[in-house]
mmCIF file of C-alpha atoms and ligand atoms in Angstrom:
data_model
loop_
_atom_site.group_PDB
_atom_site.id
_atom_site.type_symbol
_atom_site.label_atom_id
_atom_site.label_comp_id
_atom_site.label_asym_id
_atom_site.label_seq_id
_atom_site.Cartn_x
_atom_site.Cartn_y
_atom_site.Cartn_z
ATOM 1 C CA UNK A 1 -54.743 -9.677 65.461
ATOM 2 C CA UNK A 2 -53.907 -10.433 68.975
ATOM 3 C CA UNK A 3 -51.368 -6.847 69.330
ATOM 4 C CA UNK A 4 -49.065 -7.256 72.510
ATOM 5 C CA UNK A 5 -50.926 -8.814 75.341
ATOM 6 C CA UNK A 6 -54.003 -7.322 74.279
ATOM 7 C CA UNK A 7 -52.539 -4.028 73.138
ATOM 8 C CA UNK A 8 -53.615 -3.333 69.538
ATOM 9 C CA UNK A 9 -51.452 -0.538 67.523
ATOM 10 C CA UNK A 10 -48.268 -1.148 65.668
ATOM 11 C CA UNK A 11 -47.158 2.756 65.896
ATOM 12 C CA UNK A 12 -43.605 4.105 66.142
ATOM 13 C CA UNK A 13 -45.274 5.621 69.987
ATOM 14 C CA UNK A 14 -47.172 1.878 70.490
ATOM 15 C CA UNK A 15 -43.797 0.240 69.671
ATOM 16 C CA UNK A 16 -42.229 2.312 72.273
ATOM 17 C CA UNK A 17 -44.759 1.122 75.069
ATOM 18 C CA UNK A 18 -44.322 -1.897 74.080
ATOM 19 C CA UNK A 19 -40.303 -1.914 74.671
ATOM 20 C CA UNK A 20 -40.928 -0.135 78.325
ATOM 21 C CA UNK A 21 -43.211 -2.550 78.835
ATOM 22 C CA UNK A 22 -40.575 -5.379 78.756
ATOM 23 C CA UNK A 23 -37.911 -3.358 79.920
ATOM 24 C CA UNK A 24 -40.031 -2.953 83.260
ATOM 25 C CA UNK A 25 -41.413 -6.614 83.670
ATOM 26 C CA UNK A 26 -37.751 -7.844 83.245
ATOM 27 C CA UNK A 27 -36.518 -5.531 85.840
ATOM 28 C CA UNK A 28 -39.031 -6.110 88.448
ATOM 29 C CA UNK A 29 -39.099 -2.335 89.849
ATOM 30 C CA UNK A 30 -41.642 0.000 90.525
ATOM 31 C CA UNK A 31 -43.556 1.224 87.801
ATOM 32 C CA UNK A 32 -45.396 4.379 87.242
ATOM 33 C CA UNK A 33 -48.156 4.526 84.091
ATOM 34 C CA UNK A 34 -49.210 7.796 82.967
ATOM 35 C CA UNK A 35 -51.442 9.309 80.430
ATOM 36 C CA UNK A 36 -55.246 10.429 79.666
ATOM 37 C CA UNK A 37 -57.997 8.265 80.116
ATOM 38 C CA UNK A 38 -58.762 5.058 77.893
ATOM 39 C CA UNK A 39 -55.232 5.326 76.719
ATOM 40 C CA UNK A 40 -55.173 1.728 77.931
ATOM 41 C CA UNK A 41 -53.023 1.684 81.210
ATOM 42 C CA UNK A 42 -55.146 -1.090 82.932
ATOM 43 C CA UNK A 43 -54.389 -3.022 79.839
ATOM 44 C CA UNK A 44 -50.411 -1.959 80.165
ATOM 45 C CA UNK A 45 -50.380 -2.835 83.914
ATOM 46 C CA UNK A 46 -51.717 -6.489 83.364
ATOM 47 C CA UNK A 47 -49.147 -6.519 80.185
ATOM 48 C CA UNK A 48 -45.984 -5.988 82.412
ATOM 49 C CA UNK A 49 -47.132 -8.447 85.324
ATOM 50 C CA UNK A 50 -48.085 -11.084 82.351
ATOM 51 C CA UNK A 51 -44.602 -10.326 81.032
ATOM 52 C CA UNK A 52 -42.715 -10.544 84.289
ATOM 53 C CA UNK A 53 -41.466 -13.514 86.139
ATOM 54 C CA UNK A 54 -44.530 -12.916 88.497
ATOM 55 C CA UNK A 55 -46.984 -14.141 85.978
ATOM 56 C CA UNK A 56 -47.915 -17.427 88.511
ATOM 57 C CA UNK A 57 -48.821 -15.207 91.041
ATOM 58 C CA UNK A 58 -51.257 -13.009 91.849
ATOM 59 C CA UNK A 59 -52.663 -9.590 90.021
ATOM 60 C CA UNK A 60 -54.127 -7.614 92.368
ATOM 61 C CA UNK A 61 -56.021 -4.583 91.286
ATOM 62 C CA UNK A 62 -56.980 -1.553 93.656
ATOM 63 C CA UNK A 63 -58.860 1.613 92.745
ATOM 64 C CA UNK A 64 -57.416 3.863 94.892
ATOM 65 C CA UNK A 65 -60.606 7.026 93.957
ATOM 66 C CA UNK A 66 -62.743 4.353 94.906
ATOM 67 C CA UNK A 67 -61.663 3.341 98.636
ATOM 68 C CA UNK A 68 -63.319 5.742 101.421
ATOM 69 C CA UNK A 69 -60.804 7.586 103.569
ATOM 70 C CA UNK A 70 -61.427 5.290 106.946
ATOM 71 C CA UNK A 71 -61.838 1.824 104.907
ATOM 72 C CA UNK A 72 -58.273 2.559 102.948
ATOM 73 C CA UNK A 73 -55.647 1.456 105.539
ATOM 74 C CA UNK A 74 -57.767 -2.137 106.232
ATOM 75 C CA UNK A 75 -58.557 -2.820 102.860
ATOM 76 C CA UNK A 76 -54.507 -1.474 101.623
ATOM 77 C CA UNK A 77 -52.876 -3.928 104.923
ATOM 78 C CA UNK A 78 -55.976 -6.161 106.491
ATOM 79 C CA UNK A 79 -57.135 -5.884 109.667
ATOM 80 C CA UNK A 80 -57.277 -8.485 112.743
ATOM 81 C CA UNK A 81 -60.781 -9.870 113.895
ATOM 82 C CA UNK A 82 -62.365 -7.711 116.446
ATOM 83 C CA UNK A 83 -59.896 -4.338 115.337
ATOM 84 C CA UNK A 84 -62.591 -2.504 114.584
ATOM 85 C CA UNK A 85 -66.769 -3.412 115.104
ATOM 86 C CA UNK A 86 -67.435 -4.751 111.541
ATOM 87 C CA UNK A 87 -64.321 -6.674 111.466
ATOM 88 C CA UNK A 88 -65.686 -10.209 112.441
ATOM 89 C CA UNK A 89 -62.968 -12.202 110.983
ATOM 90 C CA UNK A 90 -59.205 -11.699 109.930
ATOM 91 C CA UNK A 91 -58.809 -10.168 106.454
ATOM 92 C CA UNK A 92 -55.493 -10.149 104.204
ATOM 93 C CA UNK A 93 -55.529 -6.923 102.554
ATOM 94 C CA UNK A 94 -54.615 -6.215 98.968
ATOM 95 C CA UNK A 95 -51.331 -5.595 99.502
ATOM 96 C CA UNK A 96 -50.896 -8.871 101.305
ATOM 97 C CA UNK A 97 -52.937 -10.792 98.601
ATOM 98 C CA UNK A 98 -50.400 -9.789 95.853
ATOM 99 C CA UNK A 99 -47.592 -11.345 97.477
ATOM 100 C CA UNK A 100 -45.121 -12.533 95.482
ATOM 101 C CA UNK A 101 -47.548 -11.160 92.158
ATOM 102 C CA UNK A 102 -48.215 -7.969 91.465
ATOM 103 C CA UNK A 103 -50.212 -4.722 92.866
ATOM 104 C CA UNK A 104 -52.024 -2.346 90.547
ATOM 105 C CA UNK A 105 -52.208 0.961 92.492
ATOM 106 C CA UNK A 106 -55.224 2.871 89.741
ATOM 107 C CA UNK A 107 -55.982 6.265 90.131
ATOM 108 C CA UNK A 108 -53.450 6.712 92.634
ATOM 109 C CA UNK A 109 -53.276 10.607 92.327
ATOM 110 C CA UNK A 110 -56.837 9.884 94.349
ATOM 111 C CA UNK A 111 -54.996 8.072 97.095
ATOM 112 C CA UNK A 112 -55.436 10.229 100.289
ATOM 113 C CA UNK A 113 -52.764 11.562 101.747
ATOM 114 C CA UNK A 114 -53.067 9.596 105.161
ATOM 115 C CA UNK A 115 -52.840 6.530 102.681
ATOM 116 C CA UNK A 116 -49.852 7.841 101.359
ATOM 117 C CA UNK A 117 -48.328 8.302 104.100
ATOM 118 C CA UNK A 118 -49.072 4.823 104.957
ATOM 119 C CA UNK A 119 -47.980 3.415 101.478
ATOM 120 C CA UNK A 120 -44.649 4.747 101.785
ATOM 121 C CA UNK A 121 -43.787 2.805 104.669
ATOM 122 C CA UNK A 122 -44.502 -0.237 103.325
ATOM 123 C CA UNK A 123 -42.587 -0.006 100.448
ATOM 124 C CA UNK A 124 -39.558 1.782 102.354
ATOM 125 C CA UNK A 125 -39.779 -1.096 104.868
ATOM 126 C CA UNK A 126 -41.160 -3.917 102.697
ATOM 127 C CA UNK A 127 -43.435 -5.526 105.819
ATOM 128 C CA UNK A 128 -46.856 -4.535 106.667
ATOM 129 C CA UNK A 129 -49.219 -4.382 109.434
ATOM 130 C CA UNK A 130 -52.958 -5.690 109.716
ATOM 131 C CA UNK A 131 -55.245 -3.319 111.578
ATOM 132 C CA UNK A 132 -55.337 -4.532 114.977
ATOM 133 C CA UNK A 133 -52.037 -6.570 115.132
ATOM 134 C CA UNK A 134 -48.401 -5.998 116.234
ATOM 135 C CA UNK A 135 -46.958 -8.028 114.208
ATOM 136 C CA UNK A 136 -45.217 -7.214 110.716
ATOM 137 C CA UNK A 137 -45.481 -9.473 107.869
ATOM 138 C CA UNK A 138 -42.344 -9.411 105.065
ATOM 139 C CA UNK A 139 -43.868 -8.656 101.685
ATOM 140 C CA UNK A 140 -42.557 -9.480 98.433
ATOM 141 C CA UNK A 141 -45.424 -7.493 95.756
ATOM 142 C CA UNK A 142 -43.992 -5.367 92.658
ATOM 143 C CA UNK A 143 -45.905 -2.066 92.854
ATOM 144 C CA UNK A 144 -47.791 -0.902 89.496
ATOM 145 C CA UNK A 145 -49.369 2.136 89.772
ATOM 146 C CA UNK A 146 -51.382 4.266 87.289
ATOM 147 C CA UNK A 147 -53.004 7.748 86.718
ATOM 148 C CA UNK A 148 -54.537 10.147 84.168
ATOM 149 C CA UNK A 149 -53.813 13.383 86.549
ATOM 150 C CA UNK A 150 -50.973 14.891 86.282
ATOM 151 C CA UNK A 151 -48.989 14.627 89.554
ATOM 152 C CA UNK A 152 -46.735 17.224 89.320
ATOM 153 C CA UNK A 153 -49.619 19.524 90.180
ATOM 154 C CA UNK A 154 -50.298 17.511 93.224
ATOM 155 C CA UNK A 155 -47.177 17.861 94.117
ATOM 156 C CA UNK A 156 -46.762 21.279 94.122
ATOM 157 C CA UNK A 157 -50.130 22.463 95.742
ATOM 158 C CA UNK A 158 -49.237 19.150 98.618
ATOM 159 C CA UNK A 159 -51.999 16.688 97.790
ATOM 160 C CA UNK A 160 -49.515 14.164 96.595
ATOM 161 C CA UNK A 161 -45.978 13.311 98.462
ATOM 162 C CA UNK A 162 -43.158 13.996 96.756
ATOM 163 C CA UNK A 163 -41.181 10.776 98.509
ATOM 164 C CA UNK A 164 -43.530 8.701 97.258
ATOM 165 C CA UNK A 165 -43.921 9.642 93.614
ATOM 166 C CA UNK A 166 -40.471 8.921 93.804
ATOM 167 C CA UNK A 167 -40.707 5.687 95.268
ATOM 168 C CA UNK A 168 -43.474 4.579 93.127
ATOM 169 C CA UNK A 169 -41.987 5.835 89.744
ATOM 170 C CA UNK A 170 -38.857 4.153 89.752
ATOM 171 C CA UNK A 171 -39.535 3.763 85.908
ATOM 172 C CA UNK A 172 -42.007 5.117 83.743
ATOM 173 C CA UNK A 173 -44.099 4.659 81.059
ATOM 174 C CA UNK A 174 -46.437 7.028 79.121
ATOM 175 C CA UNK A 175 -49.752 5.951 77.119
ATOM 176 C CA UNK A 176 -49.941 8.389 74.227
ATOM 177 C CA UNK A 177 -53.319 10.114 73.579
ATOM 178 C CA UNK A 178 -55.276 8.248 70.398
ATOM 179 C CA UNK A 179 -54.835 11.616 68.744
ATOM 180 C CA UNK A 180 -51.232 11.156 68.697
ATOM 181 C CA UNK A 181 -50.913 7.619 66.936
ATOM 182 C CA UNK A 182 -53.452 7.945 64.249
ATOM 183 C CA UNK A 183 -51.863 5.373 62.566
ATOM 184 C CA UNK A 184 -53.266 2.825 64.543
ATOM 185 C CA UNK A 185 -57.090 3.541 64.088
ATOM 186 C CA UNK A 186 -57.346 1.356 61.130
ATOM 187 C CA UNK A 187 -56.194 -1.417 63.009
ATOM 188 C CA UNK A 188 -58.120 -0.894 65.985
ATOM 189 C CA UNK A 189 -61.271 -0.530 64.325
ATOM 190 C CA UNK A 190 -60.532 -4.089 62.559
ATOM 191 C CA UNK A 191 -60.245 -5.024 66.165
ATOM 192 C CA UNK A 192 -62.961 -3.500 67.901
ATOM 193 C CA UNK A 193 -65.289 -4.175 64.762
ATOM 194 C CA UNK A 194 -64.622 -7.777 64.675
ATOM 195 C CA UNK A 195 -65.254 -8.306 68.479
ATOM 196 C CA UNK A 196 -68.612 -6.527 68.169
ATOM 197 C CA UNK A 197 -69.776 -8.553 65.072
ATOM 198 C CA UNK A 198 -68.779 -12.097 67.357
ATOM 199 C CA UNK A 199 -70.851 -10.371 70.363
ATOM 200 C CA UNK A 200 -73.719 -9.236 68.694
ATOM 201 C CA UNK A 201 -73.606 -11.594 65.910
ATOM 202 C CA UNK A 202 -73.655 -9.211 62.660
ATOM 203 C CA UNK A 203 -71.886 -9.480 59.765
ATOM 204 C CA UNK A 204 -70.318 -6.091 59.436
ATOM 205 C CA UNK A 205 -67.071 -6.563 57.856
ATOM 206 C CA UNK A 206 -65.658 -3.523 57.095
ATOM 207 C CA UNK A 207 -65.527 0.420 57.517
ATOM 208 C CA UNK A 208 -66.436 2.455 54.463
ATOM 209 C CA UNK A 209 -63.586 4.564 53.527
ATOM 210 C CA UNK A 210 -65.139 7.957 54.177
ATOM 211 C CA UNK A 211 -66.548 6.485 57.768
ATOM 212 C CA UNK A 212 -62.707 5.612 57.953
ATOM 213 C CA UNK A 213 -61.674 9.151 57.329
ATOM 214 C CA UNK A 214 -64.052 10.645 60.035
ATOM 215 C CA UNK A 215 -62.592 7.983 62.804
ATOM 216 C CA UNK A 216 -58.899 9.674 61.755
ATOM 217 C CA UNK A 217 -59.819 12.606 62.007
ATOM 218 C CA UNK A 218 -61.488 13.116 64.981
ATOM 219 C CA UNK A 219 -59.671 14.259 68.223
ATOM 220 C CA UNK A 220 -60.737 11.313 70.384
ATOM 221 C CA UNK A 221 -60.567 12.849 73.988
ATOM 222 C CA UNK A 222 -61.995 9.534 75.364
ATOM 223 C CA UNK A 223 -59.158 7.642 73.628
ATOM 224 C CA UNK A 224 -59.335 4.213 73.095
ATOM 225 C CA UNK A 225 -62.439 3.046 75.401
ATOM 226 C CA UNK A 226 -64.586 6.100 73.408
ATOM 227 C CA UNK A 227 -63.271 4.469 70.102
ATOM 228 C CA UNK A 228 -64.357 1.363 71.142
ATOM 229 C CA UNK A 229 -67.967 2.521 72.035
ATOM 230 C CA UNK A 230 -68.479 4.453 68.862
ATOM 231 C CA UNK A 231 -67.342 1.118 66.367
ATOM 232 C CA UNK A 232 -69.337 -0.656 68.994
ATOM 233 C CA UNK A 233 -72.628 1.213 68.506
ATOM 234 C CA UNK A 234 -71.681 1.621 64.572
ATOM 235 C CA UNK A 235 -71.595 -2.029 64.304
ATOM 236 C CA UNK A 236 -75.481 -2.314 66.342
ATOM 237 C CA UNK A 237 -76.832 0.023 63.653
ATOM 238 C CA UNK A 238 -75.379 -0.618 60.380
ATOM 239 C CA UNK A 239 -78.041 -2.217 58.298
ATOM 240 C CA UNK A 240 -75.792 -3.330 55.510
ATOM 241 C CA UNK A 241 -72.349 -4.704 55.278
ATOM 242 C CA UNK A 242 -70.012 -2.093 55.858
ATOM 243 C CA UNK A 243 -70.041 0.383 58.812
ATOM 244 C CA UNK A 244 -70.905 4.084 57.348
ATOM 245 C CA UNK A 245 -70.431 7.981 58.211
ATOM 246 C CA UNK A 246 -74.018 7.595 59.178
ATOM 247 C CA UNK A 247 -73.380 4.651 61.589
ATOM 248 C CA UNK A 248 -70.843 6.908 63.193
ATOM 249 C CA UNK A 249 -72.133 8.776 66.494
ATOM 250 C CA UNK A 250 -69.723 10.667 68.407
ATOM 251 C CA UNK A 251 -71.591 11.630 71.608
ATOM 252 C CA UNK A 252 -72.410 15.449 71.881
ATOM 253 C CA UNK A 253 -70.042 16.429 74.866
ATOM 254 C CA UNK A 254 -67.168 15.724 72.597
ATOM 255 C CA UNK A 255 -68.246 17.214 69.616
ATOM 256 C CA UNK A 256 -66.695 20.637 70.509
ATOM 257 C CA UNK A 257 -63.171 19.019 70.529
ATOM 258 C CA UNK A 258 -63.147 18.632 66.524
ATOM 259 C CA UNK A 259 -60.537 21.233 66.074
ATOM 260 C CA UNK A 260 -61.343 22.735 62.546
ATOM 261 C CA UNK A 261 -58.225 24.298 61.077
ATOM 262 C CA UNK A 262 -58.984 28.393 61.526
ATOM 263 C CA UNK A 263 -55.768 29.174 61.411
ATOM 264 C CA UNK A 264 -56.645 30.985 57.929
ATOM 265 C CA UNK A 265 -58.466 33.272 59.890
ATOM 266 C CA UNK A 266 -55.392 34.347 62.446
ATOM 267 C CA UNK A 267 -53.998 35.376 59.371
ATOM 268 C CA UNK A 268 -53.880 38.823 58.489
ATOM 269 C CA UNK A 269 -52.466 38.302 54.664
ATOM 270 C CA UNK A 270 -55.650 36.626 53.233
ATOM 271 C CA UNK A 271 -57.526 40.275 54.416
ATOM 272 C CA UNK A 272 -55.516 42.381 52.937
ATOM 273 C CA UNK A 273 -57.895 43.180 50.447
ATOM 274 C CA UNK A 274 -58.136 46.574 48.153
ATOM 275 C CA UNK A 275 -60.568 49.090 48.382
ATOM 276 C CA UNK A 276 -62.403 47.615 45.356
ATOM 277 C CA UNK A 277 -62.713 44.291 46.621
ATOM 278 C CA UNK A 278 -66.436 43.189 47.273
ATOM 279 C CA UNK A 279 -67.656 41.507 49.441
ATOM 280 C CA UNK A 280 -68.666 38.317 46.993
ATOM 281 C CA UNK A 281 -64.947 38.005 46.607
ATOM 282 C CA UNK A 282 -63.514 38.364 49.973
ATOM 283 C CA UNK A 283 -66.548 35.067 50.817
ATOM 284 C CA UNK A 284 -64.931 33.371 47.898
ATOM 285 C CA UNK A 285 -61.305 33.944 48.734
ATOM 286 C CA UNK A 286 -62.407 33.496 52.079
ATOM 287 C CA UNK A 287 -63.857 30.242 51.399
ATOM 288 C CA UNK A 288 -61.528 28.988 48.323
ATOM 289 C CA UNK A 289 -58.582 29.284 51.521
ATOM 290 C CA UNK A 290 -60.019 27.511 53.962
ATOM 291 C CA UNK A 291 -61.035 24.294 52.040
ATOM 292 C CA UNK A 292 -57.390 24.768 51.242
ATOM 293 C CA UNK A 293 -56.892 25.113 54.617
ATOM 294 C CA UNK A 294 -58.659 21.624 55.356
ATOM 295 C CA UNK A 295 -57.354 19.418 52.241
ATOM 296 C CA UNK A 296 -61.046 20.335 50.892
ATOM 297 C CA UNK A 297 -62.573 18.336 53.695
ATOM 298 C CA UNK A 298 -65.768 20.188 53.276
ATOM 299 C CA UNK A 299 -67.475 19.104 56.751
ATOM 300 C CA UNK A 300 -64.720 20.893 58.370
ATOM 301 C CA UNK A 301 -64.101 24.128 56.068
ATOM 302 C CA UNK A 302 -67.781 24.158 56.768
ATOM 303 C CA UNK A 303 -67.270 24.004 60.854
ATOM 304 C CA UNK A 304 -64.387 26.489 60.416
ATOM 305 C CA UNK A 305 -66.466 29.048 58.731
ATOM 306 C CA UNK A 306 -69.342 28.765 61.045
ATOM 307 C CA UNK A 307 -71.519 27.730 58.533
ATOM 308 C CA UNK A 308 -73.825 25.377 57.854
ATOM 309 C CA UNK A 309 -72.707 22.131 55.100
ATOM 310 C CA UNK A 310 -75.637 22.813 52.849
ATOM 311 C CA UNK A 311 -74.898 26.768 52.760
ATOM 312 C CA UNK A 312 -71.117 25.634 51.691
ATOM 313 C CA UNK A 313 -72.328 23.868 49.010
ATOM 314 C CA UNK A 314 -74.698 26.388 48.342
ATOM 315 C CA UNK A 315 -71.505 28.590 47.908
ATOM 316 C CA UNK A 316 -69.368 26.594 46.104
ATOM 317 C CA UNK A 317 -71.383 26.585 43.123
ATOM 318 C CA UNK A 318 -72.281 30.263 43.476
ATOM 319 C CA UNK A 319 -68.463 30.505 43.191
ATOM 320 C CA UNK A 320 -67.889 27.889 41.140
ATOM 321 C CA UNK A 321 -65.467 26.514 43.781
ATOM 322 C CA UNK A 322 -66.094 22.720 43.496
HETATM 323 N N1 ATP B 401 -54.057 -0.438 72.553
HETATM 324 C C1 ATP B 401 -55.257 -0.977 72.831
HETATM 325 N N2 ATP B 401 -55.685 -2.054 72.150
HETATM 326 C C2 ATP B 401 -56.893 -2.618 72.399
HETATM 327 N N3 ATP B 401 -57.746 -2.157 73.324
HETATM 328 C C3 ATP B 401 -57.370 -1.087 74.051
HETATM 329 C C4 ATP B 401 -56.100 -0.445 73.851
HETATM 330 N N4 ATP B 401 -56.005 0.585 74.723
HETATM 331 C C5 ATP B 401 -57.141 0.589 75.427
HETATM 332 N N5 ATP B 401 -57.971 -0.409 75.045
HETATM 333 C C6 ATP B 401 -59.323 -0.696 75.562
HETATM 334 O O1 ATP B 401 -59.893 0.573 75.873
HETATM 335 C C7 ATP B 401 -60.593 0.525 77.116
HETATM 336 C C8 ATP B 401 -59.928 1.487 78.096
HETATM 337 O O2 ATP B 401 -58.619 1.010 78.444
HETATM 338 P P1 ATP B 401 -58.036 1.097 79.938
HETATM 339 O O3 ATP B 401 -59.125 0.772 80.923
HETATM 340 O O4 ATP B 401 -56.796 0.302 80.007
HETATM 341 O O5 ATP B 401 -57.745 2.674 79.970
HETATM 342 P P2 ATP B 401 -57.152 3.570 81.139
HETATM 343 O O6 ATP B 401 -55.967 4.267 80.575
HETATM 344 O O7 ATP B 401 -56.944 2.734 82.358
HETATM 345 O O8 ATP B 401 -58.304 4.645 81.351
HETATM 346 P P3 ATP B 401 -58.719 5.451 82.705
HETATM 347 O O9 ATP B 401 -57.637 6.479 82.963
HETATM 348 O O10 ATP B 401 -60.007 6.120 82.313
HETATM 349 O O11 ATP B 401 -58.873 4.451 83.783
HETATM 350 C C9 ATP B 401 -60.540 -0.919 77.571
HETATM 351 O O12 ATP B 401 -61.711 -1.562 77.099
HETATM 352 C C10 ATP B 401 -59.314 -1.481 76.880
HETATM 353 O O13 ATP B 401 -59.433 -2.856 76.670
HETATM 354 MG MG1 MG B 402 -57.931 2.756 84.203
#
């Protein structure tokens, strides 16, 4: 499965990106890509200059965190030899290079705000300058231009320009979280586990269903790239021929983000117990709810209760809950 340019996920929300994606290419404007990291917007930037009539020409991509302050405006327009000590020769910039292709502005909510400044210009005028020279050079680049920050808050507290946010999002397109398109993971671990068993020569072929369940469940806050290192790593250490919950590692920091359902808890009606109630029953009302709670996922009833899997199954047969 080859997905759209690359882009594996057949969702109602992947659909949708896919759509904005050709609506943009087609129209040749300014486009603005937004949404949390690994959601895939590198991938969706090289899909709408692939798409677009541009395709023969040039990609050119720019991570704007990753430019200091003083190198920006010669690496962004070029500079002339001699405008500066180091500059022993004439250099295009990027902007320059993606004439008549396309220019893939990453991280620009990084961009400093002399940059931006700078930026704007350019595309209000549609020439730039080199460092060092008078003259303007007529430009002819379609602006793509990502972030995972939102920009509204850099707007408001003045570390991002207003003007050109407005410039640069002519039309935009949003990257839904993982979390948000579960339907897809099936498909993208087919994906990712089939690239993984070409690189590294195994012959995984498929997820076990309760490995399956855990990679639907989970919250993914890495999104796509941290799906793709856990099947990744699954597919290194699975001895046999299908990837289990044991093969599954999802790396500490993230752990925390498993959001067990405790909503039981919030709820005052389950405690409204009578004097006579002990305290045996309350745990096993307590407990009988919040499996219900989870659809009997015990891992998670477990998590919600703040206790440990063994002592839940220690208690469901005390209670005769299982
Ligand atoms: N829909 C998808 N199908 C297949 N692979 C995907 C998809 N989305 C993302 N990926 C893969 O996940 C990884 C992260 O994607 P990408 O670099 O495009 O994310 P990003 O949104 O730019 O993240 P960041 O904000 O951290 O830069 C890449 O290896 C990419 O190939
Ligand atoms: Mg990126």
């Amino acid at each position: 499965m080859n997905g759209f340019y690359g882009m594996i996920g057949n969702s109602p929300e992947m659909q949708k990106v896919y759509k904005d994606i050709e609506i943009a290419a087609k129209a040749d404007i300014p486009v603005l890509i937004q949404g949390e990291t690994g959601t895939g917007k590198e991938l969706a930037s090289r899909a709408i200059h692939e798409c677009s009539n541009r395709i023969n020409a040039a990609f050119i991509p720019v991570n704007c965190a990753a430019i200091p302050r003083e190198l920006a405006e010669s690496e962004l327009f070029g500079h002339e030899r001699g405008a500066f000590t180091s500059a022993h020769r004439d250099r295009k910039g990027k902007i320059e290079l993606a004439n008549k292709g396309s220019i893939f502005l990453d991280e620009i909510g990084d961009m400093d705000i002399f940059s931006q400044a700078k930026l704007l210009r350019v595309l209000e005028e549609g020439t730039i300058t080199r460092v060092g020279s008078e003259k303007s050079i007529c430009i002819n680049t379609r602006v793509i231009s990502a972030t995972n920050k939102q920009l509204a808050d850099k707007i408001q507290k003045k570390t991002f320009r207003e003007d050109l946010y407005y410039r640069l999002a002519t039309f935009q397109i949003y990257l839904p979280p993982l979390k948000e398109r579960r339907s897809d993971i099936p498909f993208l671990a087919e994906h990712f586990l089939s690239k993984a068993r070409d690189q590294f020569k195994r012959d995984v072929a498929t997820v076990h269903p309760m490995a399956m369940n855990r990679l639907i469940e989970y919250a993914w806050p890495g999104n796509v790239r941290e799906f793709k290192n856990v099947i990744t790593r699954a597919v290194i250490s699975c001895k046999g021929s299908s990837i289990t919950l044991d093969d599954i590692s999802i790396s500490l920091p993230y752990l925390d983000q498993i959001k067990p359902n405790t909503s039981v808890l919030q709820d005052p009606v389950w405690l409204s117990f009578s004097n006579e109630t002990s305290l045996n029953e309350m745990e096993k009302e307590a407990i009988r709810k919040m499996l219900g709670n989870n659809q009997g996922n015990k891992r998670r009833t477990a998590e919600a209760l703040g206790i440990g899997r063994s002592s839940l199954y220690w208690k469901l047969k005390k209670y005769r809950l299982s």
